[in-house]
PDB file of C-alpha atoms and ligand atoms in Angstrom:
ATOM      1  CA  MET A   1     -27.147  11.528   0.881  1.00 90.00           C
ATOM      2  CA  SER A   2     -26.351   8.236   2.914  1.00 94.00           C
ATOM      3  CA  ASN A   3     -23.337   7.095   3.710  1.00 95.00           C
ATOM      4  CA  GLN A   4     -23.371   4.310   1.394  1.00 96.00           C
ATOM      5  CA  GLU A   5     -24.251   6.750  -1.602  1.00 97.00           C
ATOM      6  CA  MET A   6     -21.399   8.603  -0.642  1.00 97.00           C
ATOM      7  CA  LEU A   7     -19.253   5.775  -0.644  1.00 97.00           C
ATOM      8  CA  ASP A   8     -20.696   4.660  -3.825  1.00 98.00           C
ATOM      9  CA  THR A   9     -20.078   8.121  -5.472  1.00 98.00           C
ATOM     10  CA  LEU A  10     -16.627   8.154  -4.394  1.00 97.00           C
ATOM     11  CA  ARG A  11     -16.127   4.301  -6.116  1.00 97.00           C
ATOM     12  CA  ASP A  12     -17.675   5.884  -9.271  1.00 98.00           C
ATOM     13  CA  THR A  13     -15.495   9.039  -9.719  1.00 98.00           C
ATOM     14  CA  VAL A  14     -12.279   6.708  -9.561  1.00 95.00           C
ATOM     15  CA  VAL A  15     -13.915   4.309 -12.200  1.00 97.00           C
ATOM     16  CA  THR A  16     -15.166   7.072 -14.329  1.00 97.00           C
ATOM     17  CA  GLN A  17     -11.813   8.805 -14.044  1.00 96.00           C
ATOM     18  CA  ASN A  18     -13.452  12.164 -12.819  1.00 97.00           C
ATOM     19  CA  ILE A  19     -10.457  13.705 -10.830  1.00 97.00           C
ATOM     20  CA  ASN A  20     -12.363  16.916  -9.573  1.00 97.00           C
ATOM     21  CA  GLY A  21     -15.116  14.685  -8.785  1.00 97.00           C
ATOM     22  CA  CYS A  22     -13.593  12.674  -6.800  1.00 97.00           C
ATOM     23  CA  ALA A  23     -11.584  15.233  -4.574  1.00 97.00           C
ATOM     24  CA  GLU A  24     -14.941  16.760  -4.235  1.00 98.00           C
ATOM     25  CA  ALA A  25     -16.670  13.610  -3.198  1.00 98.00           C
ATOM     26  CA  THR A  26     -13.853  12.860  -0.601  1.00 97.00           C
ATOM     27  CA  GLN A  27     -14.006  16.271   0.659  1.00 98.00           C
ATOM     28  CA  ALA A  28     -18.042  15.837   0.898  1.00 97.00           C
ATOM     29  CA  ALA A  29     -17.570  12.538   2.904  1.00 97.00           C
ATOM     30  CA  LEU A  30     -15.121  13.542   5.135  1.00 97.00           C
ATOM     31  CA  ASP A  31     -17.206  16.697   6.087  1.00 97.00           C
ATOM     32  CA  ALA A  32     -20.281  14.202   6.539  1.00 97.00           C
ATOM     33  CA  GLY A  33     -18.001  12.430   9.337  1.00 95.00           C
ATOM     34  CA  LEU A  34     -16.800   9.536   7.523  1.00 95.00           C
ATOM     35  CA  SER A  35     -13.351   8.813   8.370  1.00 91.00           C
ATOM     36  CA  ALA A  36     -10.304   8.627   6.086  1.00 90.00           C
ATOM     37  CA  VAL A  37      -9.955   4.921   6.472  1.00 86.00           C
ATOM     38  CA  GLU A  38     -13.662   4.061   5.344  1.00 90.00           C
ATOM     39  CA  ILE A  39     -13.231   6.541   2.665  1.00 93.00           C
ATOM     40  CA  ILE A  40     -10.156   4.621   1.415  1.00 90.00           C
ATOM     41  CA  ASN A  41     -11.364   0.942   2.233  1.00 86.00           C
ATOM     42  CA  ASP A  42     -14.908   1.099   1.270  1.00 91.00           C
ATOM     43  CA  GLY A  43     -15.024   3.954  -1.544  1.00 94.00           C
ATOM     44  CA  LEU A  44     -11.421   4.654  -3.391  1.00 93.00           C
ATOM     45  CA  SER A  45     -10.089   0.978  -3.517  1.00 89.00           C
ATOM     46  CA  PRO A  46     -13.059  -0.805  -4.474  1.00 91.00           C
ATOM     47  CA  GLY A  47     -13.237   1.681  -7.608  1.00 93.00           C
ATOM     48  CA  MET A  48      -9.586   0.818  -8.051  1.00 89.00           C
ATOM     49  CA  LYS A  49     -10.509  -2.871  -8.216  1.00 87.00           C
ATOM     50  CA  ILE A  50     -13.119  -2.284 -10.723  1.00 94.00           C
ATOM     51  CA  VAL A  51     -10.590  -0.323 -12.971  1.00 92.00           C
ATOM     52  CA  GLY A  52      -8.218  -3.246 -12.513  1.00 87.00           C
ATOM     53  CA  ASP A  53     -10.711  -5.888 -13.727  1.00 92.00           C
ATOM     54  CA  LYS A  54     -11.891  -3.555 -16.613  1.00 94.00           C
ATOM     55  CA  PHE A  55      -8.098  -3.256 -17.671  1.00 90.00           C
ATOM     56  CA  GLU A  56      -7.746  -6.974 -17.390  1.00 86.00           C
ATOM     57  CA  ALA A  57     -10.850  -7.483 -19.568  1.00 93.00           C
ATOM     58  CA  ALA A  58      -9.354  -5.125 -22.084  1.00 93.00           C
ATOM     59  CA  GLU A  59     -12.499  -2.740 -21.655  1.00 95.00           C
ATOM     60  CA  ILE A  60     -10.083   0.050 -21.016  1.00 94.00           C
ATOM     61  CA  TYR A  61      -6.343   0.917 -21.635  1.00 92.00           C
ATOM     62  CA  LEU A  62      -3.486   2.353 -19.798  1.00 89.00           C
ATOM     63  CA  PRO A  63      -4.420   6.117 -20.223  1.00 92.00           C
ATOM     64  CA  GLN A  64      -7.831   5.444 -18.454  1.00 93.00           C
ATOM     65  CA  ILE A  65      -6.071   3.755 -15.569  1.00 89.00           C
ATOM     66  CA  MET A  66      -3.489   6.602 -15.282  1.00 90.00           C
ATOM     67  CA  MET A  67      -6.664   9.020 -15.021  1.00 94.00           C
ATOM     68  CA  SER A  68      -8.163   6.843 -12.276  1.00 93.00           C
ATOM     69  CA  ALA A  69      -5.069   6.747 -10.397  1.00 91.00           C
ATOM     70  CA  LYS A  70      -4.943  10.601 -10.516  1.00 93.00           C
ATOM     71  CA  ALA A  71      -8.354  10.812  -9.311  1.00 95.00           C
ATOM     72  CA  MET A  72      -7.327   8.472  -6.440  1.00 91.00           C
ATOM     73  CA  ASN A  73      -4.183  10.604  -5.802  1.00 91.00           C
ATOM     74  CA  ALA A  74      -6.396  13.744  -5.558  1.00 95.00           C
ATOM     75  CA  ALA A  75      -8.394  12.169  -3.148  1.00 94.00           C
ATOM     76  CA  MET A  76      -5.182  11.126  -1.087  1.00 90.00           C
ATOM     77  CA  GLU A  77      -4.044  14.730  -1.000  1.00 92.00           C
ATOM     78  CA  LEU A  78      -6.760  15.398   0.971  1.00 95.00           C
ATOM     79  CA  LEU A  79      -6.754  12.088   3.038  1.00 92.00           C
ATOM     80  CA  LEU A  80      -3.356  11.936   3.875  1.00 86.00           C
ATOM     81  CA  PRO A  81      -3.036  14.953   6.297  1.00 89.00           C
ATOM     82  CA  VAL A  82      -6.207  13.704   8.037  1.00 89.00           C
ATOM     83  CA  LEU A  83      -4.577  10.294   8.486  1.00 82.00           C
ATOM     84  CA  GLU A  84      -1.375  12.282   9.950  1.00 77.00           C
ATOM     85  CA  GLU A  85      -3.597  14.083  12.326  1.00 77.00           C
ATOM     86  CA  GLU A  86      -4.806  10.784  13.902  1.00 66.00           C
ATOM     87  CA  LYS A  87      -1.194   9.830  14.774  1.00 61.00           C
ATOM     88  CA  GLY A  88      -1.442   8.370  17.951  1.00 56.00           C
ATOM     89  CA  ASN A  89       0.784   8.999  20.818  1.00 53.00           C
ATOM     90  CA  THR A  90       2.675   5.752  20.649  1.00 52.00           C
ATOM     91  CA  ASP A  91       6.190   6.624  20.209  1.00 54.00           C
ATOM     92  CA  GLY A  92       8.570   3.633  20.120  1.00 72.00           C
ATOM     93  CA  VAL A  93       6.408   1.048  18.693  1.00 91.00           C
ATOM     94  CA  GLY A  94       9.463   0.211  16.160  1.00 95.00           C
ATOM     95  CA  LEU A  95      10.911   1.467  12.896  1.00 97.00           C
ATOM     96  CA  ALA A  96       8.982   0.253   9.535  1.00 98.00           C
ATOM     97  CA  ILE A  97      11.268   0.314   6.699  1.00 98.00           C
ATOM     98  CA  THR A  98       8.673   0.303   3.671  1.00 98.00           C
ATOM     99  CA  TYR A  99       9.158   0.010  -0.094  1.00 98.00           C
ATOM    100  CA  VAL A 100       8.006  -1.150  -3.312  1.00 98.00           C
ATOM    101  CA  GLN A 101       9.685  -4.183  -5.063  1.00 98.00           C
ATOM    102  CA  GLU A 102      12.276  -3.711  -7.839  1.00 98.00           C
ATOM    103  CA  GLY A 103      10.791  -3.363 -11.473  1.00 98.00           C
ATOM    104  CA  ASP A 104       7.422  -1.981  -9.844  1.00 98.00           C
ATOM    105  CA  ILE A 105       6.059   1.704  -9.690  1.00 98.00           C
ATOM    106  CA  HIS A 106       2.696   1.115  -8.424  1.00 96.00           C
ATOM    107  CA  ASP A 107       2.841   3.373  -5.137  1.00 93.00           C
ATOM    108  CA  ILE A 108      -0.950   4.087  -4.330  1.00 90.00           C
ATOM    109  CA  GLY A 109      -1.068   1.253  -1.932  1.00 90.00           C
ATOM    110  CA  HIS A 110       2.743   1.327  -0.560  1.00 95.00           C
ATOM    111  CA  ARG A 111       2.024   5.451   0.375  1.00 89.00           C
ATOM    112  CA  LEU A 112      -1.241   4.478   2.194  1.00 85.00           C
ATOM    113  CA  VAL A 113       0.108   1.772   4.061  1.00 91.00           C
ATOM    114  CA  THR A 114       3.199   3.867   5.148  1.00 91.00           C
ATOM    115  CA  THR A 115       0.867   6.600   6.113  1.00 82.00           C
ATOM    116  CA  MET A 116      -1.145   4.354   8.562  1.00 83.00           C
ATOM    117  CA  LEU A 117       1.894   2.865  10.234  1.00 90.00           C
ATOM    118  CA  GLU A 118       3.009   6.101  10.741  1.00 85.00           C
ATOM    119  CA  ALA A 119      -0.095   7.313  12.081  1.00 77.00           C
ATOM    120  CA  ASN A 120       0.012   4.162  14.363  1.00 81.00           C
ATOM    121  CA  GLY A 121       3.317   5.198  15.870  1.00 84.00           C
ATOM    122  CA  PHE A 122       6.142   3.722  13.893  1.00 92.00           C
ATOM    123  CA  LYS A 123       8.940   5.724  13.087  1.00 93.00           C
ATOM    124  CA  ILE A 124       9.543   5.453   9.047  1.00 94.00           C
ATOM    125  CA  VAL A 125      12.320   4.922   6.325  1.00 97.00           C
ATOM    126  CA  ASP A 126      10.069   5.080   3.004  1.00 97.00           C
ATOM    127  CA  MET A 127      12.475   3.751   0.109  1.00 98.00           C
ATOM    128  CA  GLY A 128       9.952   4.291  -2.415  1.00 98.00           C
ATOM    129  CA  VAL A 129       9.288   2.506  -5.623  1.00 98.00           C
ATOM    130  CA  ASP A 130      11.488   0.147  -7.995  1.00 98.00           C
ATOM    131  CA  VAL A 131      13.701  -0.906  -4.758  1.00 98.00           C
ATOM    132  CA  PRO A 132      16.419  -3.431  -5.539  1.00 98.00           C
ATOM    133  CA  ASN A 133      16.752  -6.170  -2.876  1.00 98.00           C
ATOM    134  CA  GLU A 134      20.269  -4.968  -2.343  1.00 98.00           C
ATOM    135  CA  LYS A 135      19.259  -1.525  -1.010  1.00 98.00           C
ATOM    136  CA  VAL A 136      16.661  -3.139   1.244  1.00 98.00           C
ATOM    137  CA  ALA A 137      19.224  -5.612   2.861  1.00 98.00           C
ATOM    138  CA  GLU A 138      21.727  -2.716   3.086  1.00 98.00           C
ATOM    139  CA  GLU A 139      19.083  -0.647   5.055  1.00 98.00           C
ATOM    140  CA  VAL A 140      18.171  -3.728   7.100  1.00 98.00           C
ATOM    141  CA  SER A 141      21.627  -3.891   8.171  1.00 98.00           C
ATOM    142  CA  LYS A 142      22.169  -0.172   8.894  1.00 96.00           C
ATOM    143  CA  ASN A 143      19.141  -0.682  11.250  1.00 96.00           C
ATOM    144  CA  LYS A 144      20.043  -4.066  12.711  1.00 95.00           C
ATOM    145  CA  GLY A 145      19.429  -4.152  16.664  1.00 94.00           C
ATOM    146  CA  LYS A 146      16.398  -1.681  16.515  1.00 95.00           C
ATOM    147  CA  LYS A 147      12.507  -3.167  16.461  1.00 95.00           C
ATOM    148  CA  LEU A 148      12.492  -3.437  12.949  1.00 98.00           C
ATOM    149  CA  LEU A 149       9.865  -4.185  10.470  1.00 98.00           C
ATOM    150  CA  LEU A 150      10.271  -4.522   6.702  1.00 98.00           C
ATOM    151  CA  VAL A 151       6.976  -3.840   4.827  1.00 98.00           C
ATOM    152  CA  GLY A 152       7.089  -4.435   0.870  1.00 98.00           C
ATOM    153  CA  SER A 153       4.558  -4.067  -1.490  1.00 98.00           C
ATOM    154  CA  ALA A 154       4.473  -5.799  -5.053  1.00 98.00           C
ATOM    155  CA  LEU A 155       1.180  -5.325  -7.362  1.00 97.00           C
ATOM    156  CA  MET A 156       2.534  -7.421 -10.084  1.00 98.00           C
ATOM    157  CA  THR A 157       2.972 -11.223 -10.102  1.00 97.00           C
ATOM    158  CA  THR A 158       6.364 -10.484 -11.635  1.00 98.00           C
ATOM    159  CA  SER A 159       7.635  -8.138  -9.114  1.00 98.00           C
ATOM    160  CA  MET A 160       5.920 -10.335  -6.487  1.00 98.00           C
ATOM    161  CA  LEU A 161       8.768 -13.108  -7.209  1.00 98.00           C
ATOM    162  CA  GLY A 162      11.524 -10.731  -5.901  1.00 98.00           C
ATOM    163  CA  GLN A 163      10.065 -11.093  -2.513  1.00 98.00           C
ATOM    164  CA  LYS A 164      11.212 -14.510  -2.188  1.00 98.00           C
ATOM    165  CA  ASP A 165      14.591 -13.183  -2.847  1.00 98.00           C
ATOM    166  CA  THR A 166      14.318 -10.431  -0.426  1.00 98.00           C
ATOM    167  CA  VAL A 167      13.989 -13.045   2.266  1.00 98.00           C
ATOM    168  CA  ALA A 168      16.623 -15.238   1.266  1.00 98.00           C
ATOM    169  CA  MET A 169      18.896 -12.477   0.864  1.00 98.00           C
ATOM    170  CA  LEU A 170      18.318 -11.511   4.168  1.00 98.00           C
ATOM    171  CA  ALA A 171      18.918 -14.861   5.636  1.00 98.00           C
ATOM    172  CA  GLU A 172      22.111 -15.014   3.711  1.00 97.00           C
ATOM    173  CA  GLU A 173      23.452 -11.737   4.988  1.00 97.00           C
ATOM    174  CA  GLY A 174      22.585 -13.217   8.576  1.00 97.00           C
ATOM    175  CA  LEU A 175      19.858 -10.673   8.897  1.00 98.00           C
ATOM    176  CA  ARG A 176      16.672 -12.619   8.891  1.00 98.00           C
ATOM    177  CA  ASP A 177      16.258 -12.876  12.578  1.00 97.00           C
ATOM    178  CA  SER A 178      16.564  -9.158  13.130  1.00 96.00           C
ATOM    179  CA  VAL A 179      13.458  -7.955  11.252  1.00 98.00           C
ATOM    180  CA  LYS A 180       9.789  -8.975  10.912  1.00 98.00           C
ATOM    181  CA  ILE A 181       8.552  -9.036   7.343  1.00 98.00           C
ATOM    182  CA  MET A 182       5.282  -8.575   6.058  1.00 98.00           C
ATOM    183  CA  PHE A 183       4.239  -8.180   2.273  1.00 98.00           C
ATOM    184  CA  GLY A 184       1.387  -7.102   0.603  1.00 98.00           C
ATOM    185  CA  GLY A 185      -0.342  -6.151  -2.602  1.00 96.00           C
ATOM    186  CA  ALA A 186      -3.148  -7.536  -4.537  1.00 94.00           C
ATOM    187  CA  PRO A 187      -1.106 -10.921  -5.894  1.00 97.00           C
ATOM    188  CA  VAL A 188       0.451 -11.565  -2.474  1.00 98.00           C
ATOM    189  CA  SER A 189      -1.743 -14.399  -0.649  1.00 98.00           C
ATOM    190  CA  ASP A 190      -1.259 -16.167   2.754  1.00 98.00           C
ATOM    191  CA  ALA A 191       0.410 -19.069   0.785  1.00 98.00           C
ATOM    192  CA  TRP A 192       2.693 -17.111  -0.699  1.00 98.00           C
ATOM    193  CA  ILE A 193       3.948 -15.494   2.514  1.00 98.00           C
ATOM    194  CA  THR A 194       4.222 -18.872   4.167  1.00 98.00           C
ATOM    195  CA  GLU A 195       6.098 -20.446   1.033  1.00 98.00           C
ATOM    196  CA  ILE A 196       8.840 -17.608   1.200  1.00 98.00           C
ATOM    197  CA  GLY A 197       9.294 -17.544   4.953  1.00 98.00           C
ATOM    198  CA  ALA A 198       8.062 -14.061   5.372  1.00 98.00           C
ATOM    199  CA  ASP A 199       5.808 -13.226   8.244  1.00 98.00           C
ATOM    200  CA  ALA A 200       2.545 -11.781   7.456  1.00 98.00           C
ATOM    201  CA  THR A 201       0.579 -10.142   4.924  1.00 98.00           C
ATOM    202  CA  ALA A 202      -2.540  -7.712   5.042  1.00 97.00           C
ATOM    203  CA  GLU A 203      -5.727  -6.767   2.845  1.00 91.00           C
ATOM    204  CA  ASN A 204      -5.547  -2.989   3.299  1.00 88.00           C
ATOM    205  CA  ALA A 205      -4.052  -0.280   4.908  1.00 86.00           C
ATOM    206  CA  ALA A 206      -5.928  -0.549   7.879  1.00 80.00           C
ATOM    207  CA  ASP A 207      -5.249  -4.016   8.246  1.00 88.00           C
ATOM    208  CA  ALA A 208      -1.572  -3.544   7.717  1.00 93.00           C
ATOM    209  CA  ALA A 209      -1.409  -1.282  11.007  1.00 90.00           C
ATOM    210  CA  ARG A 210      -3.299  -3.823  12.949  1.00 92.00           C
ATOM    211  CA  VAL A 211      -0.850  -6.954  11.785  1.00 97.00           C
ATOM    212  CA  ALA A 212       2.291  -4.401  12.191  1.00 97.00           C
ATOM    213  CA  LEU A 213       1.552  -3.570  15.527  1.00 94.00           C
ATOM    214  CA  SER A 214       1.040  -7.223  16.421  1.00 96.00           C
ATOM    215  CA  LEU A 215       4.187  -8.120  14.987  1.00 97.00           C
ATOM    216  CA  MET A 216       5.966  -5.861  17.120  1.00 96.00           C
ATOM    217  CA  GLN A 217       4.499  -7.407  20.173  1.00 89.00           C
TER     218      GLN A 217
HETATM  219 CO1  LIG B   1      -1.138  -1.472 -13.300  1.00 52.42          CO
HETATM  220  N1  LIG B   1      -1.199  -3.287 -13.129  1.00 52.42           N
HETATM  221  N2  LIG B   1       0.368  -1.420 -14.713  1.00 52.42           N
HETATM  222  N3  LIG B   1      -0.799   0.767 -13.113  1.00 52.42           N
HETATM  223  N4  LIG B   1      -2.439  -1.043 -12.064  1.00 52.42           N
HETATM  224  C1  LIG B   1      -2.257  -3.566 -12.020  1.00 52.42           C
HETATM  225  C2  LIG B   1      -1.411  -3.974 -10.736  1.00 52.42           C
HETATM  226  C3  LIG B   1      -2.937  -4.891 -12.788  1.00 52.42           C
HETATM  227  C4  LIG B   1      -3.257  -5.943 -12.023  1.00 52.42           C
HETATM  228  C5  LIG B   1      -3.879  -4.623 -13.687  1.00 52.42           C
HETATM  229  C6  LIG B   1      -4.591  -5.849 -14.480  1.00 52.42           C
HETATM  230  O1  LIG B   1      -3.885  -6.516 -15.507  1.00 52.42           O
HETATM  231  N5  LIG B   1      -5.742  -6.367 -13.987  1.00 52.42           N
HETATM  232  C7  LIG B   1      -1.659  -5.402 -13.445  1.00 52.42           C
HETATM  233  C8  LIG B   1      -0.680  -6.353 -13.033  1.00 52.42           C
HETATM  234  C9  LIG B   1      -1.089  -7.799 -13.509  1.00 52.42           C
HETATM  235  C10 LIG B   1      -0.002  -8.851 -12.778  1.00 52.42           C
HETATM  236  O2  LIG B   1       1.092  -8.902 -12.844  1.00 52.42           O
HETATM  237  N6  LIG B   1      -0.771  -9.667 -12.158  1.00 52.42           N
HETATM  238  C11 LIG B   1      -0.825  -4.161 -13.883  1.00 52.42           C
HETATM  239  C12 LIG B   1       0.282  -3.774 -15.008  1.00 52.42           C
HETATM  240  C13 LIG B   1       0.215  -5.137 -16.004  1.00 52.42           C
HETATM  241  C14 LIG B   1       0.764  -2.632 -15.113  1.00 52.42           C
HETATM  242  C15 LIG B   1       1.808  -2.130 -16.484  1.00 52.42           C
HETATM  243  C16 LIG B   1       2.632  -3.357 -16.599  1.00 52.42           C
HETATM  244  C17 LIG B   1       0.670  -1.915 -17.625  1.00 52.42           C
HETATM  245  C18 LIG B   1       1.628  -1.501 -18.886  1.00 52.42           C
HETATM  246  O3  LIG B   1       2.401  -0.801 -18.898  1.00 52.42           O
HETATM  247  N7  LIG B   1       1.435  -2.707 -19.678  1.00 52.42           N
HETATM  248  C19 LIG B   1       2.393  -0.942 -15.777  1.00 52.42           C
HETATM  249  C20 LIG B   1       3.417  -1.459 -14.738  1.00 52.42           C
HETATM  250  C21 LIG B   1       4.376  -0.274 -14.647  1.00 52.42           C
HETATM  251  C22 LIG B   1       5.422  -0.664 -13.702  1.00 52.42           C
HETATM  252  O4  LIG B   1       5.291  -0.783 -12.173  1.00 52.42           O
HETATM  253  N8  LIG B   1       6.760  -1.214 -14.080  1.00 52.42           N
HETATM  254  C23 LIG B   1       1.189  -0.533 -15.004  1.00 52.42           C
HETATM  255  C24 LIG B   1       0.937   1.168 -14.844  1.00 52.42           C
HETATM  256  C25 LIG B   1      -0.025   1.411 -13.799  1.00 52.42           C
HETATM  257  C26 LIG B   1      -0.434   3.006 -13.582  1.00 52.42           C
HETATM  258  C27 LIG B   1       0.987   3.809 -13.673  1.00 52.42           C
HETATM  259  C28 LIG B   1      -1.116   3.056 -15.062  1.00 52.42           C
HETATM  260  C29 LIG B   1      -0.962   3.099 -12.372  1.00 52.42           C
HETATM  261  C30 LIG B   1      -0.331   3.083 -11.067  1.00 52.42           C
HETATM  262  C31 LIG B   1      -0.059   4.460 -10.461  1.00 52.42           C
HETATM  263  C32 LIG B   1       0.549   4.529  -9.288  1.00 52.42           C
HETATM  264  O5  LIG B   1       0.704   3.766  -8.325  1.00 52.42           O
HETATM  265  N9  LIG B   1       1.100   5.959  -9.027  1.00 52.42           N
HETATM  266  C33 LIG B   1      -1.582   1.544 -12.236  1.00 52.42           C
HETATM  267  C34 LIG B   1      -2.648   1.060 -11.404  1.00 52.42           C
HETATM  268  C35 LIG B   1      -3.176   2.124 -10.645  1.00 52.42           C
HETATM  269  C36 LIG B   1      -3.095  -0.186 -11.408  1.00 52.42           C
HETATM  270  C37 LIG B   1      -4.386  -0.608 -10.706  1.00 52.42           C
HETATM  271  C38 LIG B   1      -5.643  -0.472 -11.471  1.00 52.42           C
HETATM  272  C39 LIG B   1      -4.847  -0.105  -9.474  1.00 52.42           C
HETATM  273  C40 LIG B   1      -3.423  -0.439  -8.235  1.00 52.42           C
HETATM  274  C41 LIG B   1      -3.810   0.386  -7.087  1.00 52.42           C
HETATM  275  O6  LIG B   1      -3.286   1.650  -7.033  1.00 52.42           O
HETATM  276  N10 LIG B   1      -4.866  -0.076  -6.534  1.00 52.42           N
HETATM  277  C42 LIG B   1      -3.901  -2.357 -10.526  1.00 52.42           C
HETATM  278  C43 LIG B   1      -4.983  -3.205 -10.675  1.00 52.42           C
HETATM  279  C44 LIG B   1      -5.418  -3.758  -9.068  1.00 52.42           C
HETATM  280  O7  LIG B   1      -4.611  -3.869  -8.498  1.00 52.42           O
HETATM  281  N11 LIG B   1      -6.385  -4.230  -8.924  1.00 52.42           N
HETATM  282  C45 LIG B   1      -3.150  -2.200 -11.890  1.00 52.42           C
HETATM  283  C46 LIG B   1      -5.379   0.473  -5.050  1.00 52.42           C
HETATM  284  C47 LIG B   1      -4.474   0.445  -3.816  1.00 52.42           C
HETATM  285  C48 LIG B   1      -4.735   1.181  -2.663  1.00 52.42           C
HETATM  286  O8  LIG B   1      -4.546  -0.852  -3.453  1.00 52.42           O
HETATM  287  O9  LIG B   1      -3.485  -3.045  -3.673  1.00 52.42           O
HETATM  288  O10 LIG B   1      -2.167  -1.365  -4.226  1.00 52.42           O
HETATM  289  P1  LIG B   1      -3.078  -1.988  -3.282  1.00 52.42           P
HETATM  290  O11 LIG B   1      -2.739  -1.542  -1.786  1.00 52.42           O
HETATM  291  C49 LIG B   1      -3.576  -1.888  -0.773  1.00 52.42           C
HETATM  292  C50 LIG B   1      -3.549  -3.562  -0.549  1.00 52.42           C
HETATM  293  O12 LIG B   1      -2.745  -4.402  -1.410  1.00 52.42           O
HETATM  294  C51 LIG B   1      -2.353  -3.479   0.909  1.00 52.42           C
HETATM  295  O13 LIG B   1      -2.880  -2.059   1.251  1.00 52.42           O
HETATM  296  C52 LIG B   1      -3.052  -1.073   0.425  1.00 52.42           C
HETATM  297  C53 LIG B   1      -4.079   0.045   0.817  1.00 52.42           C
HETATM  298  O14 LIG B   1      -5.370  -0.534   1.178  1.00 52.42           O
HETATM  299  N12 LIG B   1      -1.060  -3.554   0.711  1.00 52.42           N
HETATM  300  C54 LIG B   1      -0.353  -3.628   1.549  1.00 52.42           C
HETATM  301  C55 LIG B   1      -0.145  -2.807  -0.074  1.00 52.42           C
HETATM  302  N13 LIG B   1       1.181  -2.963   0.130  1.00 52.42           N
HETATM  303  C56 LIG B   1       1.194  -3.758   1.345  1.00 52.42           C
HETATM  304  C57 LIG B   1       2.292  -4.166   1.947  1.00 52.42           C
HETATM  305  C58 LIG B   1       1.967  -4.828   3.114  1.00 52.42           C
HETATM  306  O15 LIG B   1       2.847  -5.077   4.020  1.00 52.42           O
HETATM  307  C59 LIG B   1       0.538  -5.114   3.506  1.00 52.42           C
HETATM  308  C60 LIG B   1      -0.398  -4.643   2.788  1.00 52.42           C
END
């Protein structure tokens, strides 16, 4: 099977909610020498994109999305240790506080980004999902003075609005200059980042690591 056929199979197992098949295809792709990042960015994530589009078009419903997410999670069980193994010897890059915005429990992308940052030498405080801005500000305040990066995810247009309040709250509490801020998730655009006064966004987990490192320069 060619690399492209393997990536297509990975995509299709997510779309068809084939949990065992997705794990098997992931292991096969790793065995064939594809990198974890390729498997995520060029196989599994395009599958999730199709699932989202089908949901929006009312061609599938929530139970099917949940099964697709389970397929993706089965793949991630195999991929996260591989990403960890690729961790470079780059201690002291900075501290990344990662979280998903209040009201939002979509954590697949958040976990991927968190792992990629850790693999690139960041120390991590992972605050998880559905995190209120007050808690975020508290964590930033606690770590003031360190080389600090805030990494927020929001997958819904509603939760994305909370990112504006995050930046405003940090500014009000005199913390804005203590931290670089990057936000991501499907609805987040460059225009939004500029509008709310954050520092950057990124398309995917690999890009997030590249952007994060450049923000820490
Ligand atoms: Co969910 N859902 N969902 N969902 N869901 C979305 C997000 C919609 C877009 C689907 C749609 O309508 N097309 C939609 C939001 C619409 C909108 O607001 N515009 C939606 C909705 C409406 C909902 C519910 C409200 C449905 C309901 O209950 N009626 C509900 C919300 C629950 C809540 O949060 N309060 C819901 C629930 C679910 C689950 C539980 C079934 C499941 C989540 C499982 C989980 O995460 N544990 C789910 C899923 C899986 C999705 C879709 C299909 C995929 C999301 C995903 O995991 N993508 C999504 C459709 C879509 O996004 N196209 C759909 C794959 C990951 C790898 O990509 O974009 O998350 P990512 O992350 C990337 C990238 O953005 C970037 O790197 C990551 C890795 O490559 N990145 C960053 C992420 N964070 C970053 C931070 C940075 O600083 C930089 C880069």
